[in-house]
């Protein structure tokens, strides 16, 4: 039996990057012999300032996005992190296992803290230890994520290993990242060097799952490209991404949405104009995303339904996490 865990921050909606890089794979992993646990990580969200008036609704919105994308809350556990206290308890233990030097190497902290590191929250710095706790409190074996989370998952393995060594136990599994699909790294529509992100100040840089058909068409039409036509079939995609990141990003998104091979899409569109390609891409995107946004809106109009689903998920998550936390307390030597 494989146990899958993954998380998403409930901050400012859900992007096409989240969907293609993660959520779509989460839905696909719901199979007979996989037990799937999917979490809205509200504790991670507050490592940066969140307005209390909107955090709960953002959490519901991300929950709605998961369900609308095909995650079945009866099969999978869907819940929000703050409701399962064991995440925070284990995170503290991991704060004492992980080394300051390990945290100093985390590129996401450097990116998010920016120039003013002294003023970043302590939580933002310790973020990867909480993430390791999210996964290991369930002894999850596999974690489906986008490429940007790879470094955090390597740290999770280091923390598991050090805990096992320090306490001379074989307790935590060494978790495997699952990074797959055509779009493990969806880039910004305004700058092909940056990943598509909810925190980019420009909304034109990303597609949100809640965007209307008109907004999608406009964002794709205005997406940055270069003056050349689409690349020839023979151009190596690795090299292409380096030289023409925006062009290859759009090709990749097309392939991921269509569920086809990136090389086939490149061949089909070789030498054609961007205006023609962009209009086909916008149509494809609207066709794939519209059913999801419609279902999201329906769920958001029924907040009680989402709240019930998340409460049920939290209860099932606690039932798995609490006994594991008891074992950890015993291993560490905390008196019961
Ligand atoms: P978050 O909320 O930034 O993103 C959620 C998931 O979406 C993926 N993703 C992308 N994939 C491809 N292209 C993009 N542009 C893109 N943007 C985001 C992310 O890789 C991720 O899989 N730290 C995590 C949340 C987390 C977590 C965990 C994940 C907390 N605890 C435990 C896994 C296991 C984060 O901030 O993801």
Short mmCIF file of C-alpha atoms in Angstrom, two decimals, residues 10-240:
data_model
loop_
_atom_site.label_atom_id
_atom_site.label_comp_id
_atom_site.label_asym_id
_atom_site.label_seq_id
_atom_site.Cartn_x
_atom_site.Cartn_y
_atom_site.Cartn_z
CA UNK A 10 -4.57 28.47 0.39
CA UNK A 11 -3.40 31.89 -0.71
CA UNK A 12 -4.95 33.87 -3.54
CA UNK A 13 -6.55 31.20 -5.69
CA UNK A 14 -5.20 28.33 -7.74
CA UNK A 15 -3.06 28.79 -10.85
CA UNK A 16 -2.69 26.77 -14.00
CA UNK A 17 0.77 25.89 -12.64
CA UNK A 18 -0.76 24.36 -9.51
CA UNK A 19 -3.26 22.50 -11.65
CA UNK A 20 -0.92 21.07 -14.29
CA UNK A 21 2.09 20.61 -12.01
CA UNK A 22 0.25 19.07 -9.07
CA UNK A 23 -3.53 18.85 -8.68
CA UNK A 24 -4.19 17.00 -11.91
CA UNK A 25 -1.65 14.37 -10.89
CA UNK A 26 -3.20 14.14 -7.43
CA UNK A 27 -6.52 13.25 -9.02
CA UNK A 28 -4.86 10.65 -11.25
CA UNK A 29 -3.18 8.96 -8.28
CA UNK A 30 -6.47 8.00 -6.65
CA UNK A 31 -6.31 4.27 -7.34
CA UNK A 32 -7.14 1.09 -5.53
CA UNK A 33 -3.89 0.54 -3.68
CA UNK A 34 -3.03 4.19 -3.04
CA UNK A 35 -4.23 6.02 0.03
CA UNK A 36 -4.26 9.73 -0.80
CA UNK A 37 -4.13 12.63 1.65
CA UNK A 38 -4.42 16.16 0.26
CA UNK A 39 -4.04 19.18 2.48
CA UNK A 40 -4.67 22.91 2.30
CA UNK A 41 -1.65 24.12 4.22
CA UNK A 42 -3.01 27.14 6.09
CA UNK A 43 -0.20 26.96 8.66
CA UNK A 44 2.27 27.42 5.82
CA UNK A 45 0.18 30.27 4.40
CA UNK A 46 0.59 32.40 7.53
CA UNK A 47 4.39 32.38 7.22
CA UNK A 48 3.58 35.47 5.11
CA UNK A 49 0.89 37.92 6.29
CA UNK A 50 -2.66 36.71 5.51
CA UNK A 51 -5.77 38.76 6.09
CA UNK A 52 -7.89 36.78 8.59
CA UNK A 53 -11.00 38.01 6.78
CA UNK A 54 -10.08 36.12 3.62
CA UNK A 55 -8.01 33.11 4.73
CA UNK A 56 -11.01 30.88 5.47
CA UNK A 57 -12.59 31.59 2.09
CA UNK A 58 -9.27 31.05 0.31
CA UNK A 59 -9.06 27.69 2.05
CA UNK A 60 -12.56 26.81 0.86
CA UNK A 61 -11.70 27.98 -2.65
CA UNK A 62 -8.67 25.71 -2.89
CA UNK A 63 -10.74 22.85 -1.45
CA UNK A 64 -13.33 23.52 -4.14
CA UNK A 65 -10.60 23.51 -6.81
CA UNK A 66 -9.34 20.10 -5.69
CA UNK A 67 -12.81 18.59 -5.73
CA UNK A 68 -13.73 20.25 -9.03
CA UNK A 69 -10.50 18.83 -10.51
CA UNK A 70 -11.60 15.29 -9.77
CA UNK A 71 -10.35 14.61 -6.26
CA UNK A 72 -13.03 12.49 -4.64
CA UNK A 73 -13.28 13.40 -0.94
CA UNK A 74 -14.80 10.01 -0.16
CA UNK A 75 -11.79 8.17 -1.56
CA UNK A 76 -9.12 10.70 -0.60
CA UNK A 77 -8.70 12.68 2.58
CA UNK A 78 -9.07 16.42 1.92
CA UNK A 79 -8.62 18.79 4.87
CA UNK A 80 -6.89 21.90 6.17
CA UNK A 81 -3.65 21.59 8.07
CA UNK A 82 -4.45 23.75 11.12
CA UNK A 83 -7.18 21.29 12.14
CA UNK A 84 -4.73 18.46 12.76
CA UNK A 85 -2.55 19.58 15.65
CA UNK A 86 -0.04 16.76 15.15
CA UNK A 87 1.44 18.63 12.14
CA UNK A 88 2.58 21.42 14.46
CA UNK A 89 3.70 19.05 17.19
CA UNK A 90 5.92 17.05 14.87
CA UNK A 91 7.17 20.26 13.22
CA UNK A 92 8.57 21.33 16.58
CA UNK A 93 10.42 18.04 16.98
CA UNK A 94 11.79 18.48 13.45
CA UNK A 95 12.89 22.04 14.25
CA UNK A 96 15.15 20.36 16.78
CA UNK A 97 16.33 17.65 14.35
CA UNK A 98 17.02 19.88 11.32
CA UNK A 99 20.17 22.02 11.30
CA UNK A 100 20.33 25.77 10.72
CA UNK A 101 22.83 25.14 7.92
CA UNK A 102 20.27 22.99 6.08
CA UNK A 103 17.68 25.76 6.22
CA UNK A 104 20.21 28.30 4.98
CA UNK A 105 20.45 26.41 1.71
CA UNK A 106 16.72 26.59 0.91
CA UNK A 107 16.24 28.64 -2.24
CA UNK A 108 12.53 29.25 -1.60
CA UNK A 109 13.35 31.06 1.64
CA UNK A 110 15.86 33.23 -0.17
CA UNK A 111 13.32 34.03 -2.91
CA UNK A 112 10.44 34.72 -0.57
CA UNK A 113 12.38 36.66 2.05
CA UNK A 114 13.97 38.82 -0.64
CA UNK A 115 16.50 41.46 0.36
CA UNK A 116 15.04 42.04 3.79
CA UNK A 117 15.85 38.65 5.35
CA UNK A 118 16.09 40.03 8.88
CA UNK A 119 12.45 41.00 8.67
CA UNK A 120 11.13 37.64 7.38
CA UNK A 121 9.04 35.63 9.83
CA UNK A 122 10.73 32.87 11.78
CA UNK A 123 7.98 30.61 10.42
CA UNK A 124 9.09 31.28 6.84
CA UNK A 125 12.59 30.15 7.77
CA UNK A 126 11.35 26.98 9.49
CA UNK A 127 8.79 26.32 6.73
CA UNK A 128 10.57 23.22 5.31
CA UNK A 129 10.57 21.50 8.73
CA UNK A 130 6.78 21.90 8.90
CA UNK A 131 6.54 20.55 5.39
CA UNK A 132 8.54 17.48 6.41
CA UNK A 133 6.17 17.06 9.36
CA UNK A 134 3.13 17.25 7.04
CA UNK A 135 4.43 14.30 5.10
CA UNK A 136 5.97 12.21 7.85
CA UNK A 137 3.15 12.54 10.39
CA UNK A 138 1.37 10.11 8.03
CA UNK A 139 4.55 8.16 7.19
CA UNK A 140 3.69 8.99 3.57
CA UNK A 141 5.80 7.15 1.03
CA UNK A 142 5.16 9.28 -2.07
CA UNK A 143 4.70 13.02 -2.56
CA UNK A 144 3.42 14.37 -5.90
CA UNK A 145 4.61 17.96 -6.45
CA UNK A 146 5.86 20.36 -9.11
CA UNK A 147 9.57 20.77 -9.75
CA UNK A 148 9.87 23.80 -7.43
CA UNK A 149 9.32 21.60 -4.36
CA UNK A 150 12.16 19.18 -5.09
CA UNK A 151 14.62 20.77 -2.69
CA UNK A 152 12.12 20.68 0.17
CA UNK A 153 11.51 17.00 -0.43
CA UNK A 154 15.23 16.28 -0.33
CA UNK A 155 15.31 18.03 3.03
CA UNK A 156 12.37 15.89 4.17
CA UNK A 157 14.45 12.80 3.42
CA UNK A 158 17.41 14.25 5.34
CA UNK A 159 15.21 15.00 8.35
CA UNK A 160 13.69 11.49 8.30
CA UNK A 161 17.14 9.94 8.07
CA UNK A 162 18.60 12.06 10.87
CA UNK A 163 15.65 11.35 13.16
CA UNK A 164 15.99 7.61 12.51
CA UNK A 165 19.76 7.80 13.16
CA UNK A 166 19.59 10.06 16.22
CA UNK A 167 16.99 7.92 17.96
CA UNK A 168 18.31 4.62 16.55
CA UNK A 169 14.96 3.64 15.09
CA UNK A 170 13.67 2.67 11.70
CA UNK A 171 10.56 4.76 12.06
CA UNK A 172 10.12 7.23 9.21
CA UNK A 173 10.11 6.11 5.57
CA UNK A 174 12.44 7.83 3.12
CA UNK A 175 9.82 9.57 1.00
CA UNK A 176 9.92 9.54 -2.81
CA UNK A 177 9.00 12.67 -4.74
CA UNK A 178 6.61 12.11 -7.67
CA UNK A 179 7.36 14.79 -10.23
CA UNK A 180 5.68 13.83 -13.50
CA UNK A 181 3.56 15.01 -16.40
CA UNK A 182 4.29 17.41 -19.24
CA UNK A 183 4.21 20.49 -17.01
CA UNK A 184 6.30 20.06 -13.88
CA UNK A 185 7.32 23.71 -14.23
CA UNK A 186 4.78 26.10 -15.77
CA UNK A 187 6.34 29.51 -16.35
CA UNK A 188 4.93 33.05 -16.08
CA UNK A 189 3.12 34.40 -19.15
CA UNK A 190 5.05 37.66 -18.82
CA UNK A 191 8.54 36.29 -18.29
CA UNK A 192 9.52 32.75 -19.26
CA UNK A 193 12.38 32.72 -16.74
CA UNK A 194 10.04 32.89 -13.72
CA UNK A 195 7.61 30.24 -12.60
CA UNK A 196 3.90 30.99 -12.80
CA UNK A 197 3.00 32.00 -9.27
CA UNK A 198 0.12 33.38 -7.21
CA UNK A 199 2.51 35.83 -5.61
CA UNK A 200 3.50 37.55 -8.88
CA UNK A 201 2.14 41.13 -8.62
CA UNK A 202 0.83 40.98 -12.21
CA UNK A 203 -2.35 38.96 -12.68
CA UNK A 204 -1.52 38.87 -16.41
CA UNK A 205 1.41 36.58 -15.57
CA UNK A 206 -0.86 33.69 -14.60
CA UNK A 207 -4.05 31.85 -15.41
CA UNK A 208 -6.30 31.33 -12.38
CA UNK A 209 -8.75 28.46 -12.36
CA UNK A 210 -11.49 31.02 -11.74
CA UNK A 211 -10.64 33.17 -14.80
CA UNK A 212 -13.47 33.65 -17.30
CA UNK A 213 -13.14 32.59 -20.94
CA UNK A 214 -12.56 36.24 -21.90
CA UNK A 215 -9.84 36.69 -19.29
CA UNK A 216 -8.09 33.52 -20.45
CA UNK A 217 -8.25 34.61 -24.11
CA UNK A 218 -6.89 38.05 -23.23
CA UNK A 219 -4.05 36.73 -21.08
CA UNK A 220 -2.96 34.27 -23.76
CA UNK A 221 -3.22 36.90 -26.51
CA UNK A 222 -1.01 39.23 -24.46
CA UNK A 223 1.39 36.52 -23.31
CA UNK A 224 4.99 37.49 -24.04
CA UNK A 225 6.53 35.80 -27.08
CA UNK A 226 9.31 36.74 -29.48
CA UNK A 227 9.17 37.99 -33.08
CA UNK A 228 10.04 34.59 -34.63
CA UNK A 229 7.40 32.06 -35.72
CA UNK A 230 7.03 28.84 -33.68
CA UNK A 231 10.19 26.73 -33.50
CA UNK A 232 11.02 24.06 -36.05
CA UNK A 233 10.40 20.43 -35.20
CA UNK A 234 14.13 19.74 -35.04
CA UNK A 235 14.93 22.26 -32.27
CA UNK A 236 16.00 20.51 -29.08
CA UNK A 237 13.46 21.41 -26.36
CA UNK A 238 16.13 21.80 -23.65
CA UNK A 239 18.05 24.27 -25.78
CA UNK A 240 14.79 25.84 -26.95
#
